[in-house]
Amino acid sequence: MATLLRQSRLSGLLPRPQFGARSPASNSAALPGGRSTGLGLLYPGHIPTSPLQKALLAAGAACMALYDPYRHDMVAVLGETTGHQALQALRDRMRRDPEGAQILQERPRIQLSTLDLSKLQTLPEGSFGWEYARFLDVNRVSPDTRAPTRFVDDEELAYVIQRYREVHDLLHTLLGMPTNMLGEVVVKWFEAIQTGLPMCVLGAAFGPIRLSAKKLKVLISELIPWAIQNGRNSRCVLSLYYEQRWEQPIGALREELGITAPPIVWTGRTQSPKL
Amino acid sequence: MAARRSRALWPLSGRGCSWALLSLRPPWGWTRPMSTEKPGADTHFGFETVSEEEKGDKVYQVFESVAKKYDVMNDSMSLGIHRIWKDLLLRKMHPFSGTKLLDVAGGTGDIAFRFLNYIKAQNQRQQQRELKSHQNLSWEEIAKWYQNSRSPLGESHVVVCDINKEMLNVGKKKAQTLGHKRGLAWVVGDAEELPFDDDKFDVYTIAFGIRNVTHIDRALQEAYRVLKPGGRFLCLEFSQVSNPIISRLYDLYSFQVIPVMGEVIAGDWKSYQYLVESIRRFPPQEEFKEMIEDAGFQKVTYESLTSGIVAIHSGFKL
């Protein structure tokens, strides 16, 4: 029976059958690239998964994320399971950039433990750090709500996607978008162009479904073209060592990146934009 | 391949009873959890090895985190078939009015509620039969009959005992929603050390709980202790699949689909990984039957359901 399954076309998807004993060996399949570590754990929190499991996870996560938009962990899982190729391309882009290569080497993390919010608030008004602290405050978010990576089977790529998640809030600040649905969709469009991650593409495509007609109009007529243009023109946003740029004025940073001012300015946390 | 062939010796039919001539070869690669282990010894937690003290805590954490989505996950994972298994357990139990049931590891109350419904339905049927046989009743008799039928449960009572407070909380809320007010008690307790006196209950059930207990033999001894003479022990638990084809499909489903379901529905991969691993670690039907006999129970039988995915073991304290 096992031989039949082995020879079947689906054998690439199924984990290797274990002959004889249902031994308590780890059920993780050999890692892609033929590598197979002892326990299969490449980094803390790593859960090795077979291609079939990844496919099921991706499908399930996509459905659940649409069904219950508050399940941010499902969006994260979708990103991890579908992003292998895009993450590789992203990592290669980062390697070619000198600042990006430095990031890959030093692996800085943006967490409340490494960030000093009070210090950022004392920075001069209009500086990047000050704007970021204000963004966190106004939108009442914290940099620690990002789920850790679990399903990426390469340790460096796991860091890349973790960095992408942590940079997401910084992107909100740079683009001037709030954390409501409209703002998130705009940032997703920008990220989709920049990173090419399937999760961003899906989020950009399906996010607008839950928007009202008025917002949809604003989105399509002004915000999306602006996001696409900026996504194309700007540098790879993951290649910036943000931790060294807190004092830089945000205007200068935007110019360095190639990001133009947003067509719409939001005041505080109001839902309706000030056109 | 040799191992697979020896598996084919197991009866392919669903029923496996104690008096069938089975090869008593123990399953390869497994040793029976030793009951005489020294304190501080190691045991299994799924496929991991942990110390015995740790296992209790880890199991507690697993059930604490899955409690709220426990019923939803049960339905998804077993495609609703767990309801049939539990109904079959009740049918096997066939309780009558006045039975005192102890449901250990009863958490969210599935067995307890089924028990109460069973007794109520039985009593209702009995009352209807009585009513039919009494055709010419006087007003006094009718009034008296309505007074007597106030207690649809009679003396029947069920105590739900679980070590995990979260699971009991979920169960209590369910009881309120379903409208079970009387005949229920919720007690926090450890299956290895039950907080009850000897010879107290008519029936002891443990459904999908005994594989999580650190010392199964102690739980069985406690079951023996709290049952009245003539009392019945019933255990519904995941067991060994005899058919090799179904076993292969079952393994595939267990290891590939269930943790994914756990992650998507409950946001918890690791607990469901533990679940499927702990099922593989549990002794097969015959071995478990021997463990029950060791605790002192007699007339121990088992019935495999769904080709052995679950089995109901039954024993009597005589």
PDB file of N, CA, C and O in Angstrom, chain B residues 45-83:
ATOM      1  N   PHE B  45       4.720  13.117  26.425  1.00  0.00           N
ATOM      2  CA  PHE B  45       3.739  14.168  26.182  1.00  0.00           C
ATOM      3  C   PHE B  45       3.637  14.243  24.659  1.00  0.00           C
ATOM      4  O   PHE B  45       4.411  14.922  24.002  1.00  0.00           O
ATOM      5  N   GLY B  46       2.675  13.464  24.106  1.00  0.00           N
ATOM      6  CA  GLY B  46       2.696  13.313  22.650  1.00  0.00           C
ATOM      7  C   GLY B  46       3.982  12.576  22.301  1.00  0.00           C
ATOM      8  O   GLY B  46       4.318  11.568  22.914  1.00  0.00           O
ATOM      9  N   PHE B  47       4.753  13.094  21.359  1.00  0.00           N
ATOM     10  CA  PHE B  47       5.996  12.429  20.987  1.00  0.00           C
ATOM     11  C   PHE B  47       7.190  12.985  21.736  1.00  0.00           C
ATOM     12  O   PHE B  47       8.308  12.551  21.542  1.00  0.00           O
ATOM     13  N   GLU B  48       6.942  13.962  22.608  1.00  0.00           N
ATOM     14  CA  GLU B  48       8.035  14.507  23.415  1.00  0.00           C
ATOM     15  C   GLU B  48       8.215  13.670  24.656  1.00  0.00           C
ATOM     16  O   GLU B  48       7.310  12.947  25.081  1.00  0.00           O
ATOM     17  N   THR B  49       9.364  13.820  25.267  1.00  0.00           N
ATOM     18  CA  THR B  49       9.577  13.182  26.570  1.00  0.00           C
ATOM     19  C   THR B  49       9.646  14.277  27.610  1.00  0.00           C
ATOM     20  O   THR B  49      10.408  15.228  27.467  1.00  0.00           O
ATOM     21  N   VAL B  50       8.841  14.162  28.639  1.00  0.00           N
ATOM     22  CA  VAL B  50       8.853  15.169  29.708  1.00  0.00           C
ATOM     23  C   VAL B  50       8.843  14.446  31.036  1.00  0.00           C
ATOM     24  O   VAL B  50       8.554  13.259  31.119  1.00  0.00           O
ATOM     25  N   SER B  51       9.134  15.200  32.083  1.00  0.00           N
ATOM     26  CA  SER B  51       9.052  14.582  33.411  1.00  0.00           C
ATOM     27  C   SER B  51       7.589  14.468  33.800  1.00  0.00           C
ATOM     28  O   SER B  51       6.723  15.144  33.252  1.00  0.00           O
ATOM     29  N   GLU B  52       7.321  13.605  34.758  1.00  0.00           N
ATOM     30  CA  GLU B  52       5.929  13.345  35.108  1.00  0.00           C
ATOM     31  C   GLU B  52       5.250  14.576  35.683  1.00  0.00           C
ATOM     32  O   GLU B  52       4.063  14.820  35.422  1.00  0.00           O
ATOM     33  N   GLU B  53       6.001  15.356  36.464  1.00  0.00           N
ATOM     34  CA  GLU B  53       5.356  16.554  37.032  1.00  0.00           C
ATOM     35  C   GLU B  53       4.987  17.524  35.918  1.00  0.00           C
ATOM     36  O   GLU B  53       3.943  18.164  35.952  1.00  0.00           O
ATOM     37  N   GLU B  54       5.895  17.600  34.942  1.00  0.00           N
ATOM     38  CA  GLU B  54       5.659  18.540  33.845  1.00  0.00           C
ATOM     39  C   GLU B  54       4.438  18.169  33.037  1.00  0.00           C
ATOM     40  O   GLU B  54       3.717  19.038  32.550  1.00  0.00           O
ATOM     41  N   LYS B  55       4.207  16.859  32.870  1.00  0.00           N
ATOM     42  CA  LYS B  55       3.135  16.436  31.968  1.00  0.00           C
ATOM     43  C   LYS B  55       1.803  16.987  32.437  1.00  0.00           C
ATOM     44  O   LYS B  55       1.016  17.503  31.644  1.00  0.00           O
ATOM     45  N   GLY B  56       1.552  16.895  33.741  1.00  0.00           N
ATOM     46  CA  GLY B  56       0.279  17.390  34.251  1.00  0.00           C
ATOM     47  C   GLY B  56       0.063  18.851  33.907  1.00  0.00           C
ATOM     48  O   GLY B  56      -1.011  19.251  33.430  1.00  0.00           O
ATOM     49  N   ASP B  57       1.127  19.650  34.125  1.00  0.00           N
ATOM     50  CA  ASP B  57       1.013  21.078  33.833  1.00  0.00           C
ATOM     51  C   ASP B  57       0.796  21.323  32.353  1.00  0.00           C
ATOM     52  O   ASP B  57      -0.011  22.165  31.958  1.00  0.00           O
ATOM     53  N   LYS B  58       1.551  20.600  31.539  1.00  0.00           N
ATOM     54  CA  LYS B  58       1.446  20.840  30.096  1.00  0.00           C
ATOM     55  C   LYS B  58       0.055  20.462  29.594  1.00  0.00           C
ATOM     56  O   LYS B  58      -0.536  21.172  28.782  1.00  0.00           O
ATOM     57  N   VAL B  59      -0.475  19.354  30.086  1.00  0.00           N
ATOM     58  CA  VAL B  59      -1.820  18.955  29.660  1.00  0.00           C
ATOM     59  C   VAL B  59      -2.832  20.002  30.113  1.00  0.00           C
ATOM     60  O   VAL B  59      -3.752  20.361  29.373  1.00  0.00           O
ATOM     61  N   TYR B  60      -2.646  20.507  31.326  1.00  0.00           N
ATOM     62  CA  TYR B  60      -3.553  21.551  31.836  1.00  0.00           C
ATOM     63  C   TYR B  60      -3.543  22.752  30.905  1.00  0.00           C
ATOM     64  O   TYR B  60      -4.594  23.302  30.560  1.00  0.00           O
ATOM     65  N   GLN B  61      -2.335  23.167  30.492  1.00  0.00           N
ATOM     66  CA  GLN B  61      -2.241  24.334  29.613  1.00  0.00           C
ATOM     67  C   GLN B  61      -2.913  24.081  28.268  1.00  0.00           C
ATOM     68  O   GLN B  61      -3.568  24.957  27.724  1.00  0.00           O
ATOM     69  N   VAL B  62      -2.726  22.876  27.751  1.00  0.00           N
ATOM     70  CA  VAL B  62      -3.359  22.544  26.464  1.00  0.00           C
ATOM     71  C   VAL B  62      -4.864  22.751  26.559  1.00  0.00           C
ATOM     72  O   VAL B  62      -5.479  23.427  25.734  1.00  0.00           O
ATOM     73  N   PHE B  63      -5.473  22.171  27.598  1.00  0.00           N
ATOM     74  CA  PHE B  63      -6.928  22.247  27.683  1.00  0.00           C
ATOM     75  C   PHE B  63      -7.423  23.611  28.101  1.00  0.00           C
ATOM     76  O   PHE B  63      -8.536  24.004  27.766  1.00  0.00           O
ATOM     77  N   GLU B  64      -6.591  24.342  28.810  1.00  0.00           N
ATOM     78  CA  GLU B  64      -6.972  25.704  29.144  1.00  0.00           C
ATOM     79  C   GLU B  64      -7.075  26.533  27.873  1.00  0.00           C
ATOM     80  O   GLU B  64      -7.994  27.338  27.709  1.00  0.00           O
ATOM     81  N   SER B  65      -6.144  26.308  26.939  1.00  0.00           N
ATOM     82  CA  SER B  65      -6.158  27.143  25.747  1.00  0.00           C
ATOM     83  C   SER B  65      -7.205  26.684  24.737  1.00  0.00           C
ATOM     84  O   SER B  65      -7.703  27.484  23.960  1.00  0.00           O
ATOM     85  N   VAL B  66      -7.565  25.397  24.732  1.00  0.00           N
ATOM     86  CA  VAL B  66      -8.534  24.952  23.733  1.00  0.00           C
ATOM     87  C   VAL B  66      -9.961  25.004  24.232  1.00  0.00           C
ATOM     88  O   VAL B  66     -10.888  24.796  23.463  1.00  0.00           O
ATOM     89  N   ALA B  67     -10.161  25.289  25.544  1.00  0.00           N
ATOM     90  CA  ALA B  67     -11.497  25.129  26.135  1.00  0.00           C
ATOM     91  C   ALA B  67     -12.603  25.829  25.353  1.00  0.00           C
ATOM     92  O   ALA B  67     -13.651  25.241  25.074  1.00  0.00           O
ATOM     93  N   LYS B  68     -12.370  27.096  24.968  1.00  0.00           N
ATOM     94  CA  LYS B  68     -13.479  27.829  24.354  1.00  0.00           C
ATOM     95  C   LYS B  68     -13.872  27.262  22.998  1.00  0.00           C
ATOM     96  O   LYS B  68     -15.023  27.301  22.615  1.00  0.00           O
ATOM     97  N   LYS B  69     -12.858  26.755  22.274  1.00  0.00           N
ATOM     98  CA  LYS B  69     -13.199  26.254  20.940  1.00  0.00           C
ATOM     99  C   LYS B  69     -13.289  24.732  20.911  1.00  0.00           C
ATOM    100  O   LYS B  69     -13.283  24.125  19.845  1.00  0.00           O
ATOM    101  N   TYR B  70     -13.337  24.124  22.087  1.00  0.00           N
ATOM    102  CA  TYR B  70     -13.271  22.664  22.165  1.00  0.00           C
ATOM    103  C   TYR B  70     -14.365  21.994  21.346  1.00  0.00           C
ATOM    104  O   TYR B  70     -14.106  21.103  20.547  1.00  0.00           O
ATOM    105  N   ASP B  71     -15.614  22.445  21.557  1.00  0.00           N
ATOM    106  CA  ASP B  71     -16.727  21.776  20.872  1.00  0.00           C
ATOM    107  C   ASP B  71     -16.691  22.017  19.368  1.00  0.00           C
ATOM    108  O   ASP B  71     -16.943  21.102  18.579  1.00  0.00           O
ATOM    109  N   VAL B  72     -16.372  23.252  18.970  1.00  0.00           N
ATOM    110  CA  VAL B  72     -16.276  23.550  17.538  1.00  0.00           C
ATOM    111  C   VAL B  72     -15.215  22.672  16.883  1.00  0.00           C
ATOM    112  O   VAL B  72     -15.429  22.087  15.814  1.00  0.00           O
ATOM    113  N   MET B  73     -14.083  22.554  17.548  1.00  0.00           N
ATOM    114  CA  MET B  73     -12.996  21.752  16.987  1.00  0.00           C
ATOM    115  C   MET B  73     -13.375  20.283  16.926  1.00  0.00           C
ATOM    116  O   MET B  73     -13.061  19.599  15.963  1.00  0.00           O
ATOM    117  N   ASN B  74     -14.055  19.787  17.954  1.00  0.00           N
ATOM    118  CA  ASN B  74     -14.481  18.382  17.918  1.00  0.00           C
ATOM    119  C   ASN B  74     -15.340  18.110  16.710  1.00  0.00           C
ATOM    120  O   ASN B  74     -15.180  17.097  16.024  1.00  0.00           O
ATOM    121  N   ASP B  75     -16.283  19.020  16.450  1.00  0.00           N
ATOM    122  CA  ASP B  75     -17.161  18.834  15.300  1.00  0.00           C
ATOM    123  C   ASP B  75     -16.383  18.885  14.000  1.00  0.00           C
ATOM    124  O   ASP B  75     -16.608  18.087  13.096  1.00  0.00           O
ATOM    125  N   SER B  76     -15.429  19.829  13.912  1.00  0.00           N
ATOM    126  CA  SER B  76     -14.680  19.951  12.660  1.00  0.00           C
ATOM    127  C   SER B  76     -13.776  18.757  12.442  1.00  0.00           C
ATOM    128  O   SER B  76     -13.703  18.216  11.353  1.00  0.00           O
ATOM    129  N   MET B  77     -13.074  18.367  13.481  1.00  0.00           N
ATOM    130  CA  MET B  77     -12.081  17.311  13.292  1.00  0.00           C
ATOM    131  C   MET B  77     -12.714  15.973  12.992  1.00  0.00           C
ATOM    132  O   MET B  77     -12.239  15.216  12.161  1.00  0.00           O
ATOM    133  N   SER B  78     -13.808  15.653  13.710  1.00  0.00           N
ATOM    134  CA  SER B  78     -14.410  14.347  13.501  1.00  0.00           C
ATOM    135  C   SER B  78     -15.578  14.414  12.540  1.00  0.00           C
ATOM    136  O   SER B  78     -16.278  13.443  12.345  1.00  0.00           O
ATOM    137  N   LEU B  79     -15.775  15.575  11.930  1.00  0.00           N
ATOM    138  CA  LEU B  79     -16.877  15.792  10.995  1.00  0.00           C
ATOM    139  C   LEU B  79     -18.200  15.424  11.650  1.00  0.00           C
ATOM    140  O   LEU B  79     -19.070  14.809  11.046  1.00  0.00           O
ATOM    141  N   GLY B  80     -18.310  15.751  12.928  1.00  0.00           N
ATOM    142  CA  GLY B  80     -19.563  15.500  13.638  1.00  0.00           C
ATOM    143  C   GLY B  80     -19.736  14.083  14.147  1.00  0.00           C
ATOM    144  O   GLY B  80     -20.691  13.795  14.858  1.00  0.00           O
ATOM    145  N   ILE B  81     -18.789  13.185  13.801  1.00  0.00           N
ATOM    146  CA  ILE B  81     -18.983  11.780  14.165  1.00  0.00           C
ATOM    147  C   ILE B  81     -18.818  11.559  15.659  1.00  0.00           C
ATOM    148  O   ILE B  81     -19.350  10.602  16.224  1.00  0.00           O
ATOM    149  N   HIS B  82     -18.144  12.487  16.359  1.00  0.00           N
ATOM    150  CA  HIS B  82     -17.967  12.290  17.800  1.00  0.00           C
ATOM    151  C   HIS B  82     -19.317  12.255  18.508  1.00  0.00           C
ATOM    152  O   HIS B  82     -19.464  11.623  19.552  1.00  0.00           O
ATOM    153  N   ARG B  83     -20.324  12.919  17.922  1.00  0.00           N
ATOM    154  CA  ARG B  83     -21.654  12.891  18.538  1.00  0.00           C
ATOM    155  C   ARG B  83     -22.233  11.478  18.505  1.00  0.00           C
ATOM    156  O   ARG B  83     -22.854  11.021  19.474  1.00  0.00           O
TER     157      ARG B  83
END
